[in-house]
Amino acid sequence: MSGGALAGRHVVVSAGPTYEDIDPVRFLGNRSSGKMGFAIAAAAAARAAPVTLISGPVTLPTPDTGSGSLHRIDVRSAAQMHAAVIGALPADIYIGAAAVADYTPARVAAEKIKKSSGSDGLTLQLVRTRDILADLAVHPHRPGLLVGFAAETEEVERHARGKLAAKQLDLIAANRVGVAGSGFESDDNALVIYGSGLALSLGPASKHELAAQLLELICQRMPAATRASDSTR
Ligand code: C5P
C-alpha cells in the first residue's frame, strides 16, 4: 500500500494496560486488551510509516507488517511507559491508545503482603502517575500531532472535550465503555473523534477498520510542517 501523507513519518503508538505493582505477586491493572492500539500500529506501518509500538502487558502478537517497519517495546508500569514514549521522540505523531494507570502504589512492598489477623481491611496509599500525553504537549520535541483516547462511562462528549483541552491534544477518540460489542476486550468498537470544529462518529466496526479510518483523518489533519524524522532522528 502506498503511504500517502504518513510515508516516512515516525508514528509512536502506546497500547494496552499498565500494571502497577503492589507487592511481588499483586498489581493494579485494567481491562485494556491492546487490540485498538495494535490495530493502529499495524495500519500506520501499512502506510509506510516507521512505527514505534509501546505496549503494556498484553497477549497479542506483534503485528505482521510485511515490508513495513515496526519496532515494539514492551513495558509494565505507567512510569516505564512514560519513559519509553519520551525515549522514542522525536516523533511526528503520538497516538495514546494505552489505558495508563492514573494512580500507582506509593511504595512496592518487598515481600508479599500478609493477611493480618487484627484488622478486616487493608489501606493502600496511591499516588498520581505522570500524564504522558500532557507531558508530551509541553515537551520541546512535541510531536506534530497528538491523539488521545477517552474511555468514558457517561457524558462522553463533555469528558472527551475536557481532556482534549486539558491535555492540549489535536484529536481525541472517545468510546463509551460498558456497551455490548464495543470497548476494551471486544474485536469491534465505535468511536467519536473530537477535535477543533470536529465531531465524527466512526463504526461500529472492527478495530482494524476503525484504525484505518482514524489514520485517514490523521492524514487530513497532519501539519504540513517538516517531519520530526528529518531533524534529529
Ligand atoms: O484522563 P484519561 O486517563 O481518561 O485520558 C485518557 C488518555 O490519556 C489516553 O489517551 C491515555 O493513553 C492518556 N494518558 C496518559 N498518561 C496517563 C494517563 C492517561 O497519556 N498517565
PDB file of C-alpha atoms and ligand atoms in Angstrom:
ATOM      1  CA  MET A   1       0.000   0.000   0.000  1.00  0.00           C
ATOM      2  CA  SER A   2       1.345   3.455  -0.733  1.00  0.00           C
ATOM      3  CA  GLY A   3       1.764   5.546   2.369  1.00  0.00           C
ATOM      4  CA  GLY A   4       0.482   8.950   1.274  1.00  0.00           C
ATOM      5  CA  ALA A   5       0.792  11.575   3.998  1.00  0.00           C
ATOM      6  CA  LEU A   6       2.107   9.062   6.523  1.00  0.00           C
ATOM      7  CA  ALA A   7       5.006   7.727   4.449  1.00  0.00           C
ATOM      8  CA  GLY A   8       8.231   8.214   6.373  1.00  0.00           C
ATOM      9  CA  ARG A   9       6.503   9.863   9.341  1.00  0.00           C
ATOM     10  CA  HIS A  10       7.553   8.459  12.694  1.00  0.00           C
ATOM     11  CA  VAL A  11       4.396   7.287  14.460  1.00  0.00           C
ATOM     12  CA  VAL A  12       4.547   6.336  18.133  1.00  0.00           C
ATOM     13  CA  VAL A  13       1.601   4.331  19.466  1.00  0.00           C
ATOM     14  CA  SER A  14       1.007   3.264  23.061  1.00  0.00           C
ATOM     15  CA  ALA A  15      -1.256   0.287  23.657  1.00  0.00           C
ATOM     16  CA  GLY A  16      -2.650  -1.973  26.329  1.00  0.00           C
ATOM     17  CA  PRO A  17      -2.898  -1.626  30.088  1.00  0.00           C
ATOM     18  CA  THR A  18      -0.264  -0.809  32.659  1.00  0.00           C
ATOM     19  CA  TYR A  19       0.365  -2.940  35.732  1.00  0.00           C
ATOM     20  CA  GLU A  20       1.232  -1.133  38.933  1.00  0.00           C
ATOM     21  CA  ASP A  21       2.909  -3.493  41.371  1.00  0.00           C
ATOM     22  CA  ILE A  22       1.662  -3.710  44.948  1.00  0.00           C
ATOM     23  CA  ASP A  23       3.980  -6.489  46.110  1.00  0.00           C
ATOM     24  CA  PRO A  24       5.902  -9.327  44.361  1.00  0.00           C
ATOM     25  CA  VAL A  25       2.680 -11.163  43.442  1.00  0.00           C
ATOM     26  CA  ARG A  26      -0.033  -8.482  43.108  1.00  0.00           C
ATOM     27  CA  PHE A  27      -0.653  -5.484  40.917  1.00  0.00           C
ATOM     28  CA  LEU A  28      -3.302  -2.943  39.955  1.00  0.00           C
ATOM     29  CA  GLY A  29      -4.255  -3.343  36.297  1.00  0.00           C
ATOM     30  CA  ASN A  30      -7.167  -2.696  33.962  1.00  0.00           C
ATOM     31  CA  ARG A  31      -9.132  -4.447  31.236  1.00  0.00           C
ATOM     32  CA  SER A  32      -7.435  -2.974  28.172  1.00  0.00           C
ATOM     33  CA  SER A  33      -6.554  -5.734  25.677  1.00  0.00           C
ATOM     34  CA  GLY A  34      -4.280  -3.613  23.469  1.00  0.00           C
ATOM     35  CA  LYS A  35      -6.279  -4.555  20.337  1.00  0.00           C
ATOM     36  CA  MET A  36      -7.100  -0.973  19.303  1.00  0.00           C
ATOM     37  CA  GLY A  37      -3.503   0.253  19.688  1.00  0.00           C
ATOM     38  CA  PHE A  38      -2.069  -2.778  17.887  1.00  0.00           C
ATOM     39  CA  ALA A  39      -4.542  -2.268  15.017  1.00  0.00           C
ATOM     40  CA  ILE A  40      -3.494   1.398  14.752  1.00  0.00           C
ATOM     41  CA  ALA A  41       0.201   0.475  14.769  1.00  0.00           C
ATOM     42  CA  ALA A  42      -0.371  -2.120  12.024  1.00  0.00           C
ATOM     43  CA  ALA A  43      -2.382   0.338   9.919  1.00  0.00           C
ATOM     44  CA  ALA A  44       0.295   3.031  10.247  1.00  0.00           C
ATOM     45  CA  ALA A  45       3.079   0.601   9.272  1.00  0.00           C
ATOM     46  CA  ALA A  46       0.988  -0.468   6.260  1.00  0.00           C
ATOM     47  CA  ARG A  47       1.017   3.195   5.202  1.00  0.00           C
ATOM     48  CA  ALA A  48       4.824   3.193   5.137  1.00  0.00           C
ATOM     49  CA  ALA A  49       5.223   4.993   8.462  1.00  0.00           C
ATOM     50  CA  PRO A  50       8.081   3.826  10.688  1.00  0.00           C
ATOM     51  CA  VAL A  51       6.192   2.818  13.837  1.00  0.00           C
ATOM     52  CA  THR A  52       7.261   2.503  17.455  1.00  0.00           C
ATOM     53  CA  LEU A  53       4.673   0.460  19.350  1.00  0.00           C
ATOM     54  CA  ILE A  54       4.982   0.771  23.124  1.00  0.00           C
ATOM     55  CA  SER A  55       2.893  -1.901  24.758  1.00  0.00           C
ATOM     56  CA  GLY A  56       1.829  -2.704  28.274  1.00  0.00           C
ATOM     57  CA  PRO A  57       1.300  -6.361  29.258  1.00  0.00           C
ATOM     58  CA  VAL A  58      -0.876  -7.939  26.535  1.00  0.00           C
ATOM     59  CA  THR A  59      -1.196 -11.365  24.934  1.00  0.00           C
ATOM     60  CA  LEU A  60      -1.157 -10.075  21.344  1.00  0.00           C
ATOM     61  CA  PRO A  61       1.468 -10.992  18.756  1.00  0.00           C
ATOM     62  CA  THR A  62       3.451  -8.153  17.201  1.00  0.00           C
ATOM     63  CA  PRO A  63       1.548  -7.116  14.046  1.00  0.00           C
ATOM     64  CA  ASP A  64       2.920  -8.598  10.837  1.00  0.00           C
ATOM     65  CA  THR A  65       3.706  -5.535   8.752  1.00  0.00           C
ATOM     66  CA  GLY A  66       5.074  -7.175   5.609  1.00  0.00           C
ATOM     67  CA  SER A  67       7.619  -4.710   4.284  1.00  0.00           C
ATOM     68  CA  GLY A  68       6.651  -2.053   6.862  1.00  0.00           C
ATOM     69  CA  SER A  69       8.824  -1.124   9.795  1.00  0.00           C
ATOM     70  CA  LEU A  70       7.536  -1.616  13.322  1.00  0.00           C
ATOM     71  CA  HIS A  71       9.602  -1.599  16.484  1.00  0.00           C
ATOM     72  CA  ARG A  72       7.851  -2.948  19.596  1.00  0.00           C
ATOM     73  CA  ILE A  73       8.881  -2.000  23.126  1.00  0.00           C
ATOM     74  CA  ASP A  74       7.224  -3.904  25.996  1.00  0.00           C
ATOM     75  CA  VAL A  75       6.724  -2.135  29.309  1.00  0.00           C
ATOM     76  CA  ARG A  76       4.836  -2.906  32.515  1.00  0.00           C
ATOM     77  CA  SER A  77       4.126   0.203  34.554  1.00  0.00           C
ATOM     78  CA  ALA A  78       2.906   3.724  33.790  1.00  0.00           C
ATOM     79  CA  ALA A  79       6.344   5.068  34.730  1.00  0.00           C
ATOM     80  CA  GLN A  80       8.032   2.667  32.281  1.00  0.00           C
ATOM     81  CA  MET A  81       5.551   3.605  29.546  1.00  0.00           C
ATOM     82  CA  HIS A  82       6.209   7.302  30.174  1.00  0.00           C
ATOM     83  CA  ALA A  83       9.971   6.774  29.889  1.00  0.00           C
ATOM     84  CA  ALA A  84       9.632   4.644  26.736  1.00  0.00           C
ATOM     85  CA  VAL A  85       7.411   7.210  24.992  1.00  0.00           C
ATOM     86  CA  ILE A  86       9.727  10.108  25.824  1.00  0.00           C
ATOM     87  CA  GLY A  87      12.676   7.927  24.759  1.00  0.00           C
ATOM     88  CA  ALA A  88      11.030   7.321  21.363  1.00  0.00           C
ATOM     89  CA  LEU A  89      10.999  11.053  20.480  1.00  0.00           C
ATOM     90  CA  PRO A  90      11.246  12.775  18.114  1.00  0.00           C
ATOM     91  CA  ALA A  91       8.010  11.671  16.527  1.00  0.00           C
ATOM     92  CA  ASP A  92       5.619  13.172  14.023  1.00  0.00           C
ATOM     93  CA  ILE A  93       2.516  11.649  15.569  1.00  0.00           C
ATOM     94  CA  TYR A  94       1.758  10.187  19.002  1.00  0.00           C
ATOM     95  CA  ILE A  95      -1.378   8.124  19.450  1.00  0.00           C
ATOM     96  CA  GLY A  96      -2.064   7.296  23.096  1.00  0.00           C
ATOM     97  CA  ALA A  97      -4.310   4.262  22.902  1.00  0.00           C
ATOM     98  CA  ALA A  98      -2.958   2.765  26.140  1.00  0.00           C
ATOM     99  CA  ALA A  99      -5.087   2.662  29.279  1.00  0.00           C
ATOM    100  CA  VAL A 100      -2.442   4.143  31.545  1.00  0.00           C
ATOM    101  CA  ALA A 101      -2.991   3.874  35.294  1.00  0.00           C
ATOM    102  CA  ASP A 102      -3.797   7.231  36.861  1.00  0.00           C
ATOM    103  CA  TYR A 103      -2.608   6.049  40.289  1.00  0.00           C
ATOM    104  CA  THR A 104       0.181   3.754  41.453  1.00  0.00           C
ATOM    105  CA  PRO A 105       1.051   2.416  44.914  1.00  0.00           C
ATOM    106  CA  ALA A 106       3.216   4.891  46.839  1.00  0.00           C
ATOM    107  CA  ARG A 107       5.629   2.045  47.544  1.00  0.00           C
ATOM    108  CA  VAL A 108       6.001  -1.562  46.371  1.00  0.00           C
ATOM    109  CA  ALA A 109       6.175  -3.991  49.302  1.00  0.00           C
ATOM    110  CA  ALA A 110       9.380  -6.043  49.117  1.00  0.00           C
ATOM    111  CA  GLU A 111       7.606  -9.138  50.470  1.00  0.00           C
ATOM    112  CA  LYS A 112       4.112 -10.495  49.820  1.00  0.00           C
ATOM    113  CA  ILE A 113       1.632  -8.597  51.994  1.00  0.00           C
ATOM    114  CA  LYS A 114       0.129 -11.000  54.543  1.00  0.00           C
ATOM    115  CA  LYS A 115      -3.417 -11.037  55.869  1.00  0.00           C
ATOM    116  CA  SER A 116      -3.305  -9.532  59.318  1.00  0.00           C
ATOM    117  CA  SER A 117      -5.479 -11.191  61.946  1.00  0.00           C
ATOM    118  CA  GLY A 118      -6.176  -7.968  63.833  1.00  0.00           C
ATOM    119  CA  SER A 119      -7.916  -5.998  61.058  1.00  0.00           C
ATOM    120  CA  ASP A 120     -10.634  -6.528  58.422  1.00  0.00           C
ATOM    121  CA  GLY A 121      -9.210  -4.108  55.879  1.00  0.00           C
ATOM    122  CA  LEU A 122      -6.060  -3.051  54.130  1.00  0.00           C
ATOM    123  CA  THR A 123      -5.357   0.525  53.091  1.00  0.00           C
ATOM    124  CA  LEU A 124      -3.131   1.136  50.084  1.00  0.00           C
ATOM    125  CA  GLN A 125      -1.697   4.577  49.586  1.00  0.00           C
ATOM    126  CA  LEU A 126      -1.754   5.544  45.901  1.00  0.00           C
ATOM    127  CA  VAL A 127      -0.036   8.453  44.211  1.00  0.00           C
ATOM    128  CA  ARG A 128      -0.733  10.034  40.819  1.00  0.00           C
ATOM    129  CA  THR A 129       1.241   8.833  37.810  1.00  0.00           C
ATOM    130  CA  ARG A 130       2.682  11.315  35.342  1.00  0.00           C
ATOM    131  CA  ASP A 131       0.400  12.015  32.406  1.00  0.00           C
ATOM    132  CA  ILE A 132       2.239  11.005  29.240  1.00  0.00           C
ATOM    133  CA  LEU A 133       0.034  12.985  26.859  1.00  0.00           C
ATOM    134  CA  ALA A 134       0.062  16.136  28.969  1.00  0.00           C
ATOM    135  CA  ASP A 135       3.863  15.963  29.275  1.00  0.00           C
ATOM    136  CA  LEU A 136       4.241  15.429  25.512  1.00  0.00           C
ATOM    137  CA  ALA A 137       2.104  18.509  24.830  1.00  0.00           C
ATOM    138  CA  VAL A 138       4.685  20.759  26.516  1.00  0.00           C
ATOM    139  CA  HIS A 139       7.807  18.790  25.529  1.00  0.00           C
ATOM    140  CA  PRO A 140      10.453  20.607  23.442  1.00  0.00           C
ATOM    141  CA  HIS A 141      10.077  17.789  20.885  1.00  0.00           C
ATOM    142  CA  ARG A 142       6.276  17.842  20.950  1.00  0.00           C
ATOM    143  CA  PRO A 143       5.039  15.551  18.178  1.00  0.00           C
ATOM    144  CA  GLY A 144       3.301  17.476  15.395  1.00  0.00           C
ATOM    145  CA  LEU A 145       0.018  15.699  16.118  1.00  0.00           C
ATOM    146  CA  LEU A 146      -1.160  14.370  19.489  1.00  0.00           C
ATOM    147  CA  VAL A 147      -4.075  11.948  19.601  1.00  0.00           C
ATOM    148  CA  GLY A 148      -5.634  10.676  22.821  1.00  0.00           C
ATOM    149  CA  PHE A 149      -8.289   8.134  23.681  1.00  0.00           C
ATOM    150  CA  ALA A 150     -11.030   8.595  26.222  1.00  0.00           C
ATOM    151  CA  ALA A 151     -12.891   5.613  27.615  1.00  0.00           C
ATOM    152  CA  GLU A 152     -15.971   7.011  29.297  1.00  0.00           C
ATOM    153  CA  THR A 153     -18.974   5.509  31.013  1.00  0.00           C
ATOM    154  CA  GLU A 154     -21.172   8.649  30.835  1.00  0.00           C
ATOM    155  CA  GLU A 155     -21.305  12.165  29.357  1.00  0.00           C
ATOM    156  CA  VAL A 156     -18.846  11.042  26.696  1.00  0.00           C
ATOM    157  CA  GLU A 157     -18.613  14.306  24.706  1.00  0.00           C
ATOM    158  CA  ARG A 158     -18.218  16.575  27.736  1.00  0.00           C
ATOM    159  CA  HIS A 159     -15.468  14.435  29.279  1.00  0.00           C
ATOM    160  CA  ALA A 160     -13.703  13.852  25.963  1.00  0.00           C
ATOM    161  CA  ARG A 161     -13.687  17.535  25.034  1.00  0.00           C
ATOM    162  CA  GLY A 162     -12.466  18.346  28.538  1.00  0.00           C
ATOM    163  CA  LYS A 163      -9.462  16.038  28.037  1.00  0.00           C
ATOM    164  CA  LEU A 164      -8.845  17.421  24.550  1.00  0.00           C
ATOM    165  CA  ALA A 165      -8.463  20.890  26.064  1.00  0.00           C
ATOM    166  CA  ALA A 166      -6.715  19.946  29.327  1.00  0.00           C
ATOM    167  CA  LYS A 167      -4.074  17.794  27.602  1.00  0.00           C
ATOM    168  CA  GLN A 168      -3.739  20.168  24.601  1.00  0.00           C
ATOM    169  CA  LEU A 169      -4.490  17.405  22.103  1.00  0.00           C
ATOM    170  CA  ASP A 170      -5.246  17.700  18.399  1.00  0.00           C
ATOM    171  CA  LEU A 171      -7.741  14.843  18.375  1.00  0.00           C
ATOM    172  CA  ILE A 172      -9.397  12.590  20.926  1.00  0.00           C
ATOM    173  CA  ALA A 173     -11.122   9.303  20.151  1.00  0.00           C
ATOM    174  CA  ALA A 174     -13.907   8.668  22.623  1.00  0.00           C
ATOM    175  CA  ASN A 175     -15.695   5.464  23.283  1.00  0.00           C
ATOM    176  CA  ARG A 176     -18.334   4.514  25.746  1.00  0.00           C
ATOM    177  CA  VAL A 177     -17.217   1.540  27.779  1.00  0.00           C
ATOM    178  CA  GLY A 178     -19.624  -0.994  29.165  1.00  0.00           C
ATOM    179  CA  VAL A 179     -21.677  -1.132  25.932  1.00  0.00           C
ATOM    180  CA  ALA A 180     -22.024  -4.633  24.463  1.00  0.00           C
ATOM    181  CA  GLY A 181     -19.951  -5.196  21.318  1.00  0.00           C
ATOM    182  CA  SER A 182     -17.506  -2.386  21.941  1.00  0.00           C
ATOM    183  CA  GLY A 183     -14.767  -1.312  24.286  1.00  0.00           C
ATOM    184  CA  PHE A 184     -11.848  -2.985  25.969  1.00  0.00           C
ATOM    185  CA  GLU A 185     -11.841  -6.682  25.144  1.00  0.00           C
ATOM    186  CA  SER A 186     -14.038  -6.666  22.055  1.00  0.00           C
ATOM    187  CA  ASP A 187     -12.808  -7.018  18.447  1.00  0.00           C
ATOM    188  CA  ASP A 188     -15.257  -4.276  17.463  1.00  0.00           C
ATOM    189  CA  ASN A 189     -15.664  -0.741  18.671  1.00  0.00           C
ATOM    190  CA  ALA A 190     -17.445   2.529  17.967  1.00  0.00           C
ATOM    191  CA  LEU A 191     -15.630   5.833  18.324  1.00  0.00           C
ATOM    192  CA  VAL A 192     -16.454   9.505  18.165  1.00  0.00           C
ATOM    193  CA  ILE A 193     -13.472  11.638  17.191  1.00  0.00           C
ATOM    194  CA  TYR A 194     -13.442  15.171  18.587  1.00  0.00           C
ATOM    195  CA  GLY A 195     -11.127  17.969  17.551  1.00  0.00           C
ATOM    196  CA  SER A 196     -11.338  21.648  16.871  1.00  0.00           C
ATOM    197  CA  GLY A 197     -14.605  22.005  14.915  1.00  0.00           C
ATOM    198  CA  LEU A 198     -14.896  18.241  14.599  1.00  0.00           C
ATOM    199  CA  ALA A 199     -17.216  15.540  15.920  1.00  0.00           C
ATOM    200  CA  LEU A 200     -17.035  12.456  13.702  1.00  0.00           C
ATOM    201  CA  SER A 201     -18.697   9.133  14.520  1.00  0.00           C
ATOM    202  CA  LEU A 202     -16.876   6.029  13.292  1.00  0.00           C
ATOM    203  CA  GLY A 203     -18.283   2.495  13.410  1.00  0.00           C
ATOM    204  CA  PRO A 204     -19.475   0.265  14.912  1.00  0.00           C
ATOM    205  CA  ALA A 205     -16.799  -1.606  13.005  1.00  0.00           C
ATOM    206  CA  SER A 206     -13.812  -3.860  13.593  1.00  0.00           C
ATOM    207  CA  LYS A 207     -10.897  -2.242  15.372  1.00  0.00           C
ATOM    208  CA  HIS A 208      -8.852  -2.770  12.176  1.00  0.00           C
ATOM    209  CA  GLU A 209     -11.428  -0.859  10.122  1.00  0.00           C
ATOM    210  CA  LEU A 210     -11.615   1.910  12.740  1.00  0.00           C
ATOM    211  CA  ALA A 211      -7.810   2.158  12.834  1.00  0.00           C
ATOM    212  CA  ALA A 212      -7.739   2.706   9.058  1.00  0.00           C
ATOM    213  CA  GLN A 213     -10.447   5.397   9.301  1.00  0.00           C
ATOM    214  CA  LEU A 214      -8.687   7.141  12.195  1.00  0.00           C
ATOM    215  CA  LEU A 215      -5.416   7.222  10.232  1.00  0.00           C
ATOM    216  CA  GLU A 216      -7.248   8.646   7.232  1.00  0.00           C
ATOM    217  CA  LEU A 217      -8.448  11.505   9.433  1.00  0.00           C
ATOM    218  CA  ILE A 218      -4.966  11.951  10.912  1.00  0.00           C
ATOM    219  CA  CYS A 219      -3.549  12.251   7.384  1.00  0.00           C
ATOM    220  CA  GLN A 220      -6.033  15.039   6.642  1.00  0.00           C
ATOM    221  CA  ARG A 221      -5.052  16.863   9.837  1.00  0.00           C
ATOM    222  CA  MET A 222      -1.282  16.369   9.559  1.00  0.00           C
ATOM    223  CA  PRO A 223       0.549  19.640   9.890  1.00  0.00           C
ATOM    224  CA  ALA A 224       2.418  20.451   6.687  1.00  0.00           C
ATOM    225  CA  ALA A 225       5.479  21.092   8.873  1.00  0.00           C
ATOM    226  CA  THR A 226       8.794  19.361   8.338  1.00  0.00           C
ATOM    227  CA  ARG A 227       8.887  15.886   9.689  1.00  0.00           C
ATOM    228  CA  ALA A 228      10.500  15.148  13.044  1.00  0.00           C
ATOM    229  CA  SER A 229      12.381  12.374  11.339  1.00  0.00           C
ATOM    230  CA  ASP A 230      14.200  14.882   9.107  1.00  0.00           C
ATOM    231  CA  SER A 231      15.767  16.727  12.018  1.00  0.00           C
ATOM    232  CA  THR A 232      17.243  14.789  14.882  1.00  0.00           C
ATOM    233  CA  ARG A 233      16.438  11.232  14.058  1.00  0.00           C
TER     234      ARG A 233
HETATM  235  O1  C5P B   1      -7.590  11.212  31.595  1.00  0.00           O
HETATM  236  P1  C5P B   1      -7.661   9.851  30.991  1.00  0.00           P
HETATM  237  O2  C5P B   1      -6.716   8.873  31.645  1.00  0.00           O
HETATM  238  O3  C5P B   1      -9.033   9.276  30.854  1.00  0.00           O
HETATM  239  O4  C5P B   1      -7.173  10.106  29.496  1.00  0.00           O
HETATM  240  C1  C5P B   1      -7.011   9.059  28.603  1.00  0.00           C
HETATM  241  C2  C5P B   1      -5.919   9.402  27.631  1.00  0.00           C
HETATM  242  O5  C5P B   1      -4.786   9.901  28.342  1.00  0.00           O
HETATM  243  C3  C5P B   1      -5.428   8.181  26.877  1.00  0.00           C
HETATM  244  O6  C5P B   1      -5.038   8.598  25.573  1.00  0.00           O
HETATM  245  C4  C5P B   1      -4.226   7.732  27.706  1.00  0.00           C
HETATM  246  O7  C5P B   1      -3.290   6.997  26.917  1.00  0.00           O
HETATM  247  C5  C5P B   1      -3.672   9.045  28.181  1.00  0.00           C
HETATM  248  N1  C5P B   1      -2.961   9.002  29.474  1.00  0.00           N
HETATM  249  C6  C5P B   1      -1.606   9.272  29.505  1.00  0.00           C
HETATM  250  N2  C5P B   1      -0.918   9.218  30.702  1.00  0.00           N
HETATM  251  C7  C5P B   1      -1.560   8.932  31.847  1.00  0.00           C
HETATM  252  C8  C5P B   1      -2.964   8.672  31.838  1.00  0.00           C
HETATM  253  C9  C5P B   1      -3.638   8.703  30.619  1.00  0.00           C
HETATM  254  O8  C5P B   1      -1.013   9.551  28.455  1.00  0.00           O
HETATM  255  N3  C5P B   1      -0.872   8.869  32.996  1.00  0.00           N
END
